[in-house]
């Protein structure tokens, strides 16, 4: 199965061990343990531009956070299936870059790193983003305490439990099989000529299929049906999970309906081949959704 960028970290997350204080203390004391350092969604890099790896107690976490145990891996970066072995890997959200380190953006790094490393830094950044933004209880406003190796925040006042967020976003390629075209839109802030799939957050009280139809309608006034799931992608900017779909055009003329898009229109295979549209970068699930349609047409 093909895995999208930012997924496939190949760590054993050892989630069943997160409440075991003695086991966690032994992992913390492992001299081979290392930590990635994130600052506000960016990753600390060493002098060679590689992800900085430090001892887990070498960098102070942002106030109100701890070093999060991402999981265990062996020396080759493979996941381990035995929780007595493997090297612990932590993520520390810091207030600023450690001395001598610089910060790099995940979108730039994922182009340079392999699948596993790219996914691991995305996982670290997502955990850092959550802790940085959720130090206070959403229910009563009190400072919360970290539990479960960084996978829960507990409110000591109202006893609420808070867990790391993942916000579902639907992203979809609208296909018109009659004219063999796809519907793409562009935002004004994107590079000139860039067009991509429509996308939007899932709202409370709707299914993924309903969210796809609603977002396409809101952004383009087009109606769709036959919503088919394709693949998904963690998108830690700051906490999304992109859920990718193909869907079928069912009526309406594309038109801008809100300020979110600068343009939305149909593209033929020829338009995509001759550079009429600058497509999303290869690491984005939007590109995979488009490429899969192009590939299916070649069969
Ligand atoms: Zn509370």
Short mmCIF file of C-alpha atoms and ligand atoms in Angstrom, two decimals:
data_model
loop_
_atom_site.label_atom_id
_atom_site.label_comp_id
_atom_site.label_asym_id
_atom_site.label_seq_id
_atom_site.Cartn_x
_atom_site.Cartn_y
_atom_site.Cartn_z
CA UNK A 1 0.00 0.00 0.00
CA UNK A 2 1.38 3.40 -0.95
CA UNK A 3 1.72 5.70 2.06
CA UNK A 4 1.40 9.49 1.82
CA UNK A 5 4.13 11.83 3.07
CA UNK A 6 3.91 12.57 6.82
CA UNK A 7 2.59 9.01 7.45
CA UNK A 8 4.56 5.79 7.97
CA UNK A 9 6.72 6.72 10.96
CA UNK A 10 7.42 3.02 11.65
CA UNK A 11 7.72 3.61 15.39
CA UNK A 12 6.24 1.27 17.95
CA UNK A 13 4.12 3.78 19.88
CA UNK A 14 3.94 1.48 22.95
CA UNK A 15 0.61 3.06 23.85
CA UNK A 16 -0.20 0.31 26.37
CA UNK A 17 2.88 1.32 28.38
CA UNK A 18 2.11 5.02 28.73
CA UNK A 19 0.60 4.62 32.20
CA UNK A 20 3.43 2.42 33.57
CA UNK A 21 5.66 4.77 35.61
CA UNK A 22 8.43 2.23 36.24
CA UNK A 23 8.63 1.25 32.59
CA UNK A 24 8.66 4.90 31.51
CA UNK A 25 11.44 5.70 34.03
CA UNK A 26 13.57 2.88 32.61
CA UNK A 27 13.11 4.22 29.06
CA UNK A 28 13.99 7.75 30.23
CA UNK A 29 17.21 6.38 31.81
CA UNK A 30 18.25 4.57 28.60
CA UNK A 31 21.52 6.24 27.50
CA UNK A 32 20.56 5.60 23.88
CA UNK A 33 17.31 7.61 24.22
CA UNK A 34 17.08 10.65 21.96
CA UNK A 35 14.70 13.54 21.44
CA UNK A 36 13.61 15.68 18.50
CA UNK A 37 13.07 19.35 19.34
CA UNK A 38 10.21 21.39 17.89
CA UNK A 39 9.45 25.09 18.26
CA UNK A 40 6.07 26.38 17.18
CA UNK A 41 5.57 23.79 14.45
CA UNK A 42 9.14 23.93 13.13
CA UNK A 43 11.95 21.43 13.73
CA UNK A 44 15.39 22.11 15.23
CA UNK A 45 18.16 21.17 12.76
CA UNK A 46 21.86 20.50 13.29
CA UNK A 47 24.70 22.17 11.39
CA UNK A 48 24.22 19.73 8.47
CA UNK A 49 20.53 20.54 8.19
CA UNK A 50 19.49 17.14 9.59
CA UNK A 51 16.92 16.83 12.40
CA UNK A 52 18.73 17.60 15.68
CA UNK A 53 18.79 14.63 18.07
CA UNK A 54 19.58 15.40 21.71
CA UNK A 55 19.47 13.48 25.00
CA UNK A 56 15.89 13.80 26.30
CA UNK A 57 16.98 15.84 29.33
CA UNK A 58 19.30 18.14 27.36
CA UNK A 59 16.66 20.69 26.28
CA UNK A 60 14.07 22.27 28.58
CA UNK A 61 10.47 21.73 27.45
CA UNK A 62 8.20 24.73 27.10
CA UNK A 63 6.67 25.59 30.49
CA UNK A 64 3.73 23.30 31.24
CA UNK A 65 4.87 20.56 28.82
CA UNK A 66 7.13 17.49 29.02
CA UNK A 67 9.24 15.41 26.66
CA UNK A 68 6.65 13.23 24.88
CA UNK A 69 7.53 9.58 24.30
CA UNK A 70 6.86 9.12 20.58
CA UNK A 71 7.77 5.44 20.66
CA UNK A 72 10.53 2.87 20.24
CA UNK A 73 12.60 2.04 17.19
CA UNK A 74 15.70 -0.01 16.49
CA UNK A 75 18.97 1.32 15.09
CA UNK A 76 17.75 0.98 11.52
CA UNK A 77 14.63 3.01 12.23
CA UNK A 78 12.44 -0.09 12.07
CA UNK A 79 9.62 -0.43 14.59
CA UNK A 80 10.22 -2.97 17.34
CA UNK A 81 7.54 -5.42 18.42
CA UNK A 82 9.09 -6.13 21.84
CA UNK A 83 8.78 -3.33 24.39
CA UNK A 84 11.88 -4.47 26.30
CA UNK A 85 14.07 -3.48 23.35
CA UNK A 86 14.34 -0.60 20.96
CA UNK A 87 15.55 2.95 21.37
CA UNK A 88 13.17 5.47 22.94
CA UNK A 89 12.47 8.55 20.83
CA UNK A 90 10.99 11.63 22.47
CA UNK A 91 9.71 14.97 21.18
CA UNK A 92 10.33 18.19 23.10
CA UNK A 93 8.40 21.37 22.35
CA UNK A 94 10.82 24.15 23.39
CA UNK A 95 10.39 27.90 23.81
CA UNK A 96 13.18 28.61 21.32
CA UNK A 97 15.75 26.82 19.16
CA UNK A 98 18.56 25.15 21.19
CA UNK A 99 21.96 26.90 21.03
CA UNK A 100 23.66 26.23 17.72
CA UNK A 101 20.51 24.85 16.07
CA UNK A 102 18.34 26.48 13.45
CA UNK A 103 14.69 25.86 12.68
CA UNK A 104 13.30 24.27 9.53
CA UNK A 105 9.76 24.04 8.18
CA UNK A 106 8.19 20.61 7.75
CA UNK A 107 7.12 21.22 4.16
CA UNK A 108 10.74 21.89 3.17
CA UNK A 109 12.13 19.00 5.22
CA UNK A 110 9.70 16.39 3.92
CA UNK A 111 11.15 16.88 0.45
CA UNK A 112 14.64 16.05 1.78
CA UNK A 113 13.86 13.27 4.26
CA UNK A 114 12.74 9.71 3.63
CA UNK A 115 9.25 8.41 4.39
CA UNK A 116 9.97 7.35 7.98
CA UNK A 117 11.90 10.43 8.99
CA UNK A 118 9.38 12.72 7.33
CA UNK A 119 6.57 11.00 9.19
CA UNK A 120 8.46 11.08 12.49
CA UNK A 121 9.05 14.83 12.37
CA UNK A 122 5.39 15.38 11.47
CA UNK A 123 4.35 13.27 14.48
CA UNK A 124 6.74 15.23 16.74
CA UNK A 125 5.47 18.58 15.44
CA UNK A 126 1.82 17.53 15.86
CA UNK A 127 2.42 16.59 19.51
CA UNK A 128 4.30 19.85 20.11
CA UNK A 129 1.50 21.84 18.48
CA UNK A 130 -1.08 20.20 20.74
CA UNK A 131 0.80 20.75 23.98
CA UNK A 132 1.69 24.35 23.12
CA UNK A 133 -1.95 25.20 22.39
CA UNK A 134 -3.61 23.20 25.16
CA UNK A 135 -1.80 24.02 28.38
CA UNK A 136 -5.04 25.28 29.93
CA UNK A 137 -8.27 23.40 30.46
CA UNK A 138 -10.83 24.03 27.73
CA UNK A 139 -13.58 23.42 30.29
CA UNK A 140 -12.56 25.64 33.22
CA UNK A 141 -9.38 27.50 32.21
CA UNK A 142 -7.08 26.00 34.87
CA UNK A 143 -3.53 24.93 34.08
CA UNK A 144 -3.57 21.24 33.15
CA UNK A 145 -1.09 18.49 34.03
CA UNK A 146 0.57 16.12 31.57
CA UNK A 147 -0.06 12.37 31.94
CA UNK A 148 0.54 9.19 29.96
CA UNK A 149 4.00 10.08 28.63
CA UNK A 150 2.52 13.18 26.98
CA UNK A 151 -0.68 11.68 25.53
CA UNK A 152 -3.14 13.17 27.99
CA UNK A 153 -3.60 16.46 29.85
CA UNK A 154 -5.65 16.26 33.03
CA UNK A 155 -7.31 19.19 34.76
CA UNK A 156 -6.64 19.09 38.53
CA UNK A 157 -9.60 21.41 39.21
CA UNK A 158 -12.54 20.03 37.18
CA UNK A 159 -10.98 16.60 36.47
CA UNK A 160 -11.52 16.90 32.69
CA UNK A 161 -9.33 14.66 30.51
CA UNK A 162 -7.91 16.17 27.33
CA UNK A 163 -6.39 14.09 24.53
CA UNK A 164 -4.25 15.06 21.52
CA UNK A 165 -6.45 16.55 18.79
CA UNK A 166 -6.68 15.43 15.20
CA UNK A 167 -9.06 17.56 13.16
CA UNK A 168 -10.59 15.82 10.12
CA UNK A 169 -10.41 17.67 6.81
CA UNK A 170 -12.01 16.36 3.62
CA UNK A 171 -10.10 16.96 0.39
CA UNK A 172 -11.68 15.89 -2.87
CA UNK A 173 -11.19 15.70 -6.58
CA UNK A 174 -14.46 16.35 -8.42
CA UNK A 175 -14.47 14.30 -11.65
CA UNK A 176 -16.90 14.81 -14.53
CA UNK A 177 -16.79 11.48 -16.41
CA UNK A 178 -18.93 12.90 -19.26
CA UNK A 179 -16.37 15.53 -20.29
CA UNK A 180 -13.34 13.79 -18.68
CA UNK A 181 -12.42 16.89 -16.67
CA UNK A 182 -11.71 17.65 -13.01
CA UNK A 183 -12.66 20.67 -10.90
CA UNK A 184 -9.77 22.53 -9.25
CA UNK A 185 -9.57 25.80 -7.36
CA UNK A 186 -6.88 28.24 -6.33
CA UNK A 187 -6.36 30.49 -3.33
CA UNK A 188 -4.97 33.97 -3.88
CA UNK A 189 -2.00 33.30 -1.57
CA UNK A 190 -0.74 30.34 -3.62
CA UNK A 191 2.09 30.54 -6.18
CA UNK A 192 0.96 31.92 -9.55
CA UNK A 193 -0.84 29.30 -11.62
CA UNK A 194 -1.23 26.79 -8.76
CA UNK A 195 -4.54 24.92 -8.73
CA UNK A 196 -5.51 22.13 -6.34
CA UNK A 197 -8.35 20.03 -4.97
CA UNK A 198 -11.12 21.63 -2.94
CA UNK A 199 -10.94 20.96 0.79
CA UNK A 200 -12.47 21.90 4.11
CA UNK A 201 -12.96 20.96 7.76
CA UNK A 202 -15.57 18.39 8.69
CA UNK A 203 -18.22 20.01 10.88
CA UNK A 204 -19.98 18.49 13.88
CA UNK A 205 -23.00 16.42 12.98
CA UNK A 206 -22.08 15.48 9.43
CA UNK A 207 -20.60 12.41 7.78
CA UNK A 208 -17.50 12.58 5.61
CA UNK A 209 -19.67 12.16 2.51
CA UNK A 210 -21.87 15.06 3.61
CA UNK A 211 -18.81 17.21 4.33
CA UNK A 212 -17.47 16.55 0.81
CA UNK A 213 -20.77 17.56 -0.80
CA UNK A 214 -21.18 20.64 1.40
CA UNK A 215 -17.62 21.92 0.88
CA UNK A 216 -17.77 21.47 -2.91
CA UNK A 217 -21.10 23.29 -2.95
CA UNK A 218 -19.85 26.13 -0.75
CA UNK A 219 -16.68 26.67 -2.72
CA UNK A 220 -17.92 26.12 -6.27
CA UNK A 221 -21.74 25.84 -6.38
CA UNK A 222 -21.26 22.41 -7.99
CA UNK A 223 -23.26 19.35 -6.84
CA UNK A 224 -21.54 15.97 -6.45
CA UNK A 225 -22.37 12.33 -5.67
CA UNK A 226 -20.59 8.95 -5.60
CA UNK A 227 -18.09 10.04 -2.93
CA UNK A 228 -15.31 7.41 -2.79
CA UNK A 229 -12.53 7.34 -0.17
CA UNK A 230 -8.97 7.08 -1.55
CA UNK A 231 -6.30 7.65 1.13
CA UNK A 232 -5.40 9.86 4.08
CA UNK A 233 -2.52 12.05 5.25
CA UNK A 234 -1.52 13.52 8.61
CA UNK A 235 -1.15 17.29 8.10
CA UNK A 236 0.36 18.84 11.24
CA UNK A 237 -0.40 22.49 10.38
CA UNK A 238 -1.32 22.41 13.19
CA UNK A 239 -3.42 19.29 13.75
CA UNK A 240 -5.28 18.03 10.68
CA UNK A 241 -5.89 14.63 9.17
CA UNK A 242 -6.57 14.99 5.45
CA UNK A 243 -9.14 12.46 4.21
CA UNK A 244 -8.91 12.16 0.44
CA UNK A 245 -11.84 11.41 -1.89
CA UNK A 246 -12.83 11.24 -5.52
CA UNK A 247 -16.42 12.26 -6.23
CA UNK A 248 -18.61 12.56 -9.34
CA UNK A 249 -19.97 15.75 -10.81
CA UNK A 250 -23.77 15.83 -10.56
CA UNK A 251 -24.68 19.33 -11.75
CA UNK A 252 -24.20 23.07 -11.51
CA UNK A 253 -21.78 25.54 -13.09
CA UNK A 254 -18.54 26.28 -11.19
CA UNK A 255 -18.52 29.75 -9.67
CA UNK A 256 -16.87 31.43 -6.71
CA UNK A 257 -19.20 31.60 -3.76
CA UNK A 258 -16.96 32.94 -1.00
CA UNK A 259 -13.62 34.67 -0.53
CA UNK A 260 -11.75 31.43 0.17
CA UNK A 261 -11.01 30.76 -3.50
CA UNK A 262 -9.78 33.19 -6.12
CA UNK A 263 -10.84 30.92 -8.98
CA UNK A 264 -12.45 27.51 -9.48
CA UNK A 265 -12.81 25.82 -12.86
CA UNK A 266 -12.62 22.67 -14.93
CA UNK A 267 -9.36 21.21 -16.24
CA UNK A 268 -8.96 18.59 -18.96
CA UNK A 269 -6.15 16.04 -19.05
CA UNK A 270 -4.51 18.17 -21.73
CA UNK A 271 -4.68 21.24 -19.47
CA UNK A 272 -2.86 19.35 -16.74
CA UNK A 273 -0.29 17.93 -19.17
CA UNK A 274 0.59 21.23 -20.85
CA UNK A 275 1.13 23.20 -17.65
CA UNK A 276 -2.05 25.29 -17.82
CA UNK A 277 -2.28 24.50 -14.10
CA UNK A 278 0.68 24.28 -11.74
CA UNK A 279 -0.17 21.19 -9.69
CA UNK A 280 0.35 20.77 -5.93
CA UNK A 281 3.77 19.46 -4.76
CA UNK A 282 4.36 15.68 -4.78
CA UNK A 283 4.17 15.35 -0.98
CA UNK A 284 0.59 16.68 -0.85
CA UNK A 285 -2.35 14.26 -0.90
CA UNK A 286 -4.04 16.63 -3.39
CA UNK A 287 -1.36 15.73 -5.92
CA UNK A 288 -1.92 12.02 -5.36
CA UNK A 289 -5.68 12.41 -5.88
CA UNK A 290 -5.00 14.18 -9.19
CA UNK A 291 -2.27 11.73 -10.26
CA UNK A 292 -4.53 8.76 -9.56
CA UNK A 293 -7.18 10.22 -11.89
CA UNK A 294 -4.55 10.85 -14.57
CA UNK A 295 -3.17 7.30 -14.17
CA UNK A 296 -6.62 5.73 -14.38
CA UNK A 297 -7.17 7.48 -17.68
CA UNK A 298 -4.03 5.87 -19.07
CA UNK A 299 -5.26 2.32 -18.53
ZN1 LIG B 1 -10.74 22.08 34.13
#
